[in-house]
């Protein structure tokens, strides 16, 4: 007999696939006031990377106040400067090449686009990872199980959610560029640094290239009850969603 956990996973993914498909059908029927306001899957340029094709090319950005691990411990990102040293997964302590910022404003009362804010709640990725809630842009990739995936692709409505930031009309975001693309520590969570469009990523990048790609992923997960042909992107997403549900039940 099938295990309850696998049955529930299959059911959830089947329902989600149907929901995404229905949403796409309705979207094709009802005219949208702002065609750019589709933040659901972060980057839509075909490579799933969080560092390109977004707000002025600044996709890998952290909200003001995010603490980054440096040689001298965690420091707010807005306090960092060129020449300062941050801790990286592959390059050790590495000098900062650039720190830039932009202000994201609501459009028609909503946060939209690949820079839409996503909140990764404390413990969403693992035990005490991140160690505190982390807010970053939807196309900013997190390092999970050896891969990079945009935060927006991992949103599950429980432990990783699209930020509402009620009462605020603008949000300040900052990014860190290094000489080489790498993974840095933000609030205890591994996240990518800014990646230049032509630069090679430090590890493979995974991402959904639009709704059809996500539907196919959900179908693979739904059918895994019978035959498991899930790809790494499906397994990572399913694992984080299962962790989120266990976490919510224990709360």
CSV table of C-alpha atoms in Angstrom, one decimal:
chain,number,residue,atom,x,y,z
A,1,UNK,CA,0.0,0.0,0.0
A,2,UNK,CA,1.0,3.6,-0.6
A,3,UNK,CA,2.3,5.5,2.4
A,4,UNK,CA,0.1,8.3,3.6
A,5,UNK,CA,2.8,10.9,3.1
A,6,UNK,CA,3.3,10.0,-0.6
A,7,UNK,CA,-0.5,10.0,-1.1
A,8,UNK,CA,-0.8,13.4,0.4
A,9,UNK,CA,2.1,14.7,-1.7
A,10,UNK,CA,0.5,13.4,-4.8
A,11,UNK,CA,-2.9,14.9,-4.0
A,12,UNK,CA,-1.4,18.3,-3.2
A,13,UNK,CA,0.6,18.4,-6.4
A,14,UNK,CA,-2.4,17.3,-8.5
A,15,UNK,CA,-4.5,20.1,-7.0
A,16,UNK,CA,-1.8,22.6,-7.5
A,17,UNK,CA,-1.3,21.7,-11.1
A,18,UNK,CA,-5.0,22.1,-11.7
A,19,UNK,CA,-5.0,25.4,-9.9
A,20,UNK,CA,-2.1,26.8,-12.0
A,21,UNK,CA,-3.8,25.6,-15.2
A,22,UNK,CA,-7.1,27.2,-14.2
A,23,UNK,CA,-5.4,30.4,-13.3
A,24,UNK,CA,-3.7,30.5,-16.7
A,25,UNK,CA,-7.0,29.9,-18.5
A,26,UNK,CA,-8.7,32.7,-16.6
A,27,UNK,CA,-5.8,35.0,-17.2
A,28,UNK,CA,-6.1,34.5,-20.9
A,29,UNK,CA,-9.7,35.4,-20.8
A,30,UNK,CA,-9.7,38.4,-18.5
A,31,UNK,CA,-7.6,41.3,-19.7
A,32,UNK,CA,-4.9,42.3,-17.3
A,33,UNK,CA,-4.3,46.0,-16.4
A,34,UNK,CA,-0.6,45.5,-16.1
A,35,UNK,CA,1.0,42.8,-18.2
A,36,UNK,CA,4.3,43.1,-16.2
A,37,UNK,CA,2.6,42.2,-12.9
A,38,UNK,CA,3.4,38.5,-13.0
A,39,UNK,CA,5.7,37.8,-10.2
A,40,UNK,CA,4.7,34.2,-9.6
A,41,UNK,CA,7.8,32.5,-10.8
A,42,UNK,CA,10.5,35.1,-10.4
A,43,UNK,CA,12.6,35.2,-13.5
A,44,UNK,CA,10.9,34.5,-16.8
A,45,UNK,CA,13.9,34.7,-19.1
A,46,UNK,CA,14.3,30.9,-19.5
A,47,UNK,CA,17.2,30.2,-17.2
A,48,UNK,CA,15.6,30.4,-13.8
A,49,UNK,CA,18.5,32.6,-12.5
A,50,UNK,CA,17.8,35.1,-9.8
A,51,UNK,CA,20.4,37.6,-11.0
A,52,UNK,CA,19.4,38.6,-14.4
A,53,UNK,CA,16.5,40.1,-16.4
A,54,UNK,CA,14.9,41.9,-13.5
A,55,UNK,CA,14.7,45.4,-11.9
A,56,UNK,CA,17.6,47.1,-13.7
A,57,UNK,CA,19.4,43.7,-13.7
A,58,UNK,CA,19.4,43.7,-9.9
A,59,UNK,CA,17.6,40.5,-9.1
A,60,UNK,CA,19.7,39.1,-6.3
A,61,UNK,CA,18.7,41.6,-3.6
A,62,UNK,CA,18.1,41.6,0.1
A,63,UNK,CA,15.8,43.9,2.1
A,64,UNK,CA,17.4,46.7,4.1
A,65,UNK,CA,18.4,45.3,7.5
A,66,UNK,CA,19.3,41.8,6.3
A,67,UNK,CA,22.4,40.7,8.2
A,68,UNK,CA,25.3,39.3,6.1
A,69,UNK,CA,28.1,37.2,7.6
A,70,UNK,CA,31.4,39.0,7.3
A,71,UNK,CA,34.9,38.5,8.8
A,72,UNK,CA,33.6,40.4,11.8
A,73,UNK,CA,30.3,38.6,12.3
A,74,UNK,CA,26.9,39.5,10.9
A,75,UNK,CA,26.4,43.1,9.7
A,76,UNK,CA,23.3,44.8,8.1
A,77,UNK,CA,23.8,44.8,4.3
A,78,UNK,CA,23.3,48.6,4.1
A,79,UNK,CA,26.4,49.0,6.3
A,80,UNK,CA,28.7,47.0,3.9
A,81,UNK,CA,31.0,48.7,1.4
A,82,UNK,CA,33.3,47.9,-1.4
A,83,UNK,CA,36.5,46.3,-0.1
A,84,UNK,CA,34.7,44.8,2.9
A,85,UNK,CA,35.0,41.1,3.3
A,86,UNK,CA,32.1,38.6,3.4
A,87,UNK,CA,32.0,34.9,4.0
A,88,UNK,CA,31.4,32.7,0.9
A,89,UNK,CA,30.8,29.0,0.6
A,90,UNK,CA,33.3,28.4,-2.2
A,91,UNK,CA,35.8,31.3,-2.0
A,92,UNK,CA,36.2,31.7,1.7
A,93,UNK,CA,36.3,35.3,2.9
A,94,UNK,CA,36.0,37.4,-0.2
A,95,UNK,CA,36.2,41.2,-0.8
A,96,UNK,CA,33.0,42.9,-2.0
A,97,UNK,CA,33.3,44.3,-5.5
A,98,UNK,CA,30.1,46.4,-5.4
A,99,UNK,CA,27.1,47.1,-3.2
A,100,UNK,CA,24.1,48.8,-4.8
A,101,UNK,CA,20.5,49.5,-3.9
A,102,UNK,CA,17.2,50.3,-5.4
A,103,UNK,CA,13.7,51.2,-4.0
A,104,UNK,CA,10.8,49.0,-5.0
A,105,UNK,CA,7.4,50.7,-5.1
A,106,UNK,CA,4.0,49.2,-5.1
A,107,UNK,CA,2.1,49.2,-8.4
A,108,UNK,CA,-1.6,49.5,-8.2
A,109,UNK,CA,-1.3,48.6,-4.5
A,110,UNK,CA,0.7,45.4,-5.1
A,111,UNK,CA,4.3,44.3,-5.2
A,112,UNK,CA,5.0,43.0,-8.8
A,113,UNK,CA,7.6,41.6,-11.0
A,114,UNK,CA,10.8,39.6,-10.4
A,115,UNK,CA,11.7,41.9,-7.5
A,116,UNK,CA,8.5,41.1,-5.6
A,117,UNK,CA,9.6,40.5,-2.0
A,118,UNK,CA,9.6,37.0,-0.6
A,119,UNK,CA,9.9,36.1,3.1
A,120,UNK,CA,11.8,33.0,4.0
A,121,UNK,CA,10.7,32.3,7.6
A,122,UNK,CA,13.1,31.2,10.3
A,123,UNK,CA,13.8,27.4,9.9
A,124,UNK,CA,12.2,27.1,6.5
A,125,UNK,CA,15.2,25.6,4.9
A,126,UNK,CA,16.4,23.4,7.8
A,127,UNK,CA,17.0,23.5,11.5
A,128,UNK,CA,17.6,27.2,12.3
A,129,UNK,CA,18.2,27.9,8.6
A,130,UNK,CA,17.7,30.8,8.3
A,131,UNK,CA,18.3,31.8,11.9
A,132,UNK,CA,15.9,34.7,11.5
A,133,UNK,CA,13.2,35.7,8.9
A,134,UNK,CA,14.9,36.6,5.6
A,135,UNK,CA,13.3,38.9,3.0
A,136,UNK,CA,14.7,39.0,-0.5
A,137,UNK,CA,13.5,39.5,-4.1
A,138,UNK,CA,11.5,36.7,-5.7
A,139,UNK,CA,14.2,36.0,-8.3
A,140,UNK,CA,17.0,35.8,-5.8
A,141,UNK,CA,18.2,32.3,-5.6
A,142,UNK,CA,18.7,30.2,-2.5
A,143,UNK,CA,21.3,27.4,-2.3
A,144,UNK,CA,19.5,24.2,-1.5
A,145,UNK,CA,20.8,20.6,-1.8
A,146,UNK,CA,23.6,21.7,-4.1
A,147,UNK,CA,21.5,23.8,-6.4
A,148,UNK,CA,20.3,27.4,-6.7
A,149,UNK,CA,16.6,28.1,-6.9
A,150,UNK,CA,14.8,31.4,-7.0
A,151,UNK,CA,12.9,32.1,-3.8
A,152,UNK,CA,9.7,32.8,-5.7
A,153,UNK,CA,9.8,29.3,-7.1
A,154,UNK,CA,9.9,27.9,-3.6
A,155,UNK,CA,7.0,29.9,-2.1
A,156,UNK,CA,4.5,27.6,-0.4
A,157,UNK,CA,2.3,29.9,1.6
A,158,UNK,CA,3.5,28.6,4.9
A,159,UNK,CA,7.3,28.8,5.5
A,160,UNK,CA,8.2,30.7,2.3
A,161,UNK,CA,5.7,33.4,1.5
A,162,UNK,CA,5.2,36.4,-0.7
A,163,UNK,CA,5.7,39.4,1.5
A,164,UNK,CA,2.8,41.8,1.9
A,165,UNK,CA,4.7,44.5,3.9
A,166,UNK,CA,1.4,46.1,4.9
A,167,UNK,CA,1.6,49.8,5.6
A,168,UNK,CA,4.6,50.3,3.4
A,169,UNK,CA,4.5,51.7,-0.1
A,170,UNK,CA,8.3,51.3,-0.8
A,171,UNK,CA,11.0,48.8,0.2
A,172,UNK,CA,14.7,49.3,-0.1
A,173,UNK,CA,16.8,46.4,-1.4
A,174,UNK,CA,20.5,45.9,-1.7
A,175,UNK,CA,22.7,43.5,-3.6
A,176,UNK,CA,26.3,42.4,-3.2
A,177,UNK,CA,28.6,41.7,-6.2
A,178,UNK,CA,31.8,39.7,-5.8
A,179,UNK,CA,34.6,39.1,-8.2
A,180,UNK,CA,33.2,35.6,-8.8
A,181,UNK,CA,29.6,34.4,-8.4
A,182,UNK,CA,29.3,32.6,-5.0
A,183,UNK,CA,27.0,31.8,-2.1
A,184,UNK,CA,26.9,34.1,0.8
A,185,UNK,CA,25.4,33.8,4.3
A,186,UNK,CA,22.3,35.9,4.9
A,187,UNK,CA,20.7,35.5,8.3
A,188,UNK,CA,22.2,32.0,8.4
A,189,UNK,CA,20.8,31.0,5.0
A,190,UNK,CA,22.9,30.3,1.9
A,191,UNK,CA,22.0,32.7,-0.9
A,192,UNK,CA,23.6,33.7,-4.1
A,193,UNK,CA,25.6,36.9,-4.7
A,194,UNK,CA,24.7,39.0,-7.7
A,195,UNK,CA,25.5,37.2,-10.9
A,196,UNK,CA,26.4,39.2,-14.0
A,197,UNK,CA,24.4,38.2,-17.1
A,198,UNK,CA,27.4,36.6,-18.9
A,199,UNK,CA,28.9,35.0,-15.8
A,200,UNK,CA,28.9,31.3,-15.1
A,201,UNK,CA,26.9,30.4,-12.0
A,202,UNK,CA,28.9,28.8,-9.1
A,203,UNK,CA,26.5,25.8,-9.1
A,204,UNK,CA,23.7,24.7,-11.3
A,205,UNK,CA,20.6,26.9,-11.4
A,206,UNK,CA,17.1,25.5,-11.4
A,207,UNK,CA,13.9,27.4,-12.0
A,208,UNK,CA,10.4,27.3,-13.6
A,209,UNK,CA,10.3,29.0,-17.0
A,210,UNK,CA,6.7,30.0,-16.7
A,211,UNK,CA,3.4,28.3,-15.7
A,212,UNK,CA,3.7,25.4,-18.1
A,213,UNK,CA,7.0,24.4,-16.6
A,214,UNK,CA,5.6,24.5,-13.1
A,215,UNK,CA,2.5,22.5,-14.2
A,216,UNK,CA,4.8,19.8,-15.6
A,217,UNK,CA,6.8,19.7,-12.4
A,218,UNK,CA,3.6,19.3,-10.3
A,219,UNK,CA,2.4,16.5,-12.6
A,220,UNK,CA,5.7,14.7,-12.1
A,221,UNK,CA,5.3,15.0,-8.4
A,222,UNK,CA,1.6,13.9,-8.5
A,223,UNK,CA,2.5,10.8,-10.6
A,224,UNK,CA,5.5,9.9,-8.3
A,225,UNK,CA,3.0,7.9,-6.3
A,226,UNK,CA,3.0,5.4,-9.2
A,227,UNK,CA,6.4,6.0,-10.7
A,228,UNK,CA,8.9,8.5,-9.4
A,229,UNK,CA,10.4,10.5,-12.2
A,230,UNK,CA,10.8,13.7,-10.3
A,231,UNK,CA,13.7,16.0,-11.2
A,232,UNK,CA,15.9,17.8,-8.6
A,233,UNK,CA,13.7,20.9,-8.9
A,234,UNK,CA,10.6,18.9,-8.0
A,235,UNK,CA,12.3,17.0,-5.1
A,236,UNK,CA,13.6,20.2,-3.5
A,237,UNK,CA,10.2,21.9,-3.8
A,238,UNK,CA,8.4,18.9,-2.5
A,239,UNK,CA,10.8,18.5,0.4
A,240,UNK,CA,10.5,22.1,1.6
A,241,UNK,CA,6.7,22.0,1.3
A,242,UNK,CA,6.6,18.8,3.4
A,243,UNK,CA,8.9,20.4,6.0
A,244,UNK,CA,6.6,23.5,6.0
A,245,UNK,CA,3.5,21.4,6.7
A,246,UNK,CA,5.2,19.5,9.5
A,247,UNK,CA,6.5,22.7,10.9
A,248,UNK,CA,3.0,24.2,10.8
A,249,UNK,CA,1.4,21.2,12.5
A,250,UNK,CA,4.0,21.3,15.3
A,251,UNK,CA,3.5,25.1,15.9
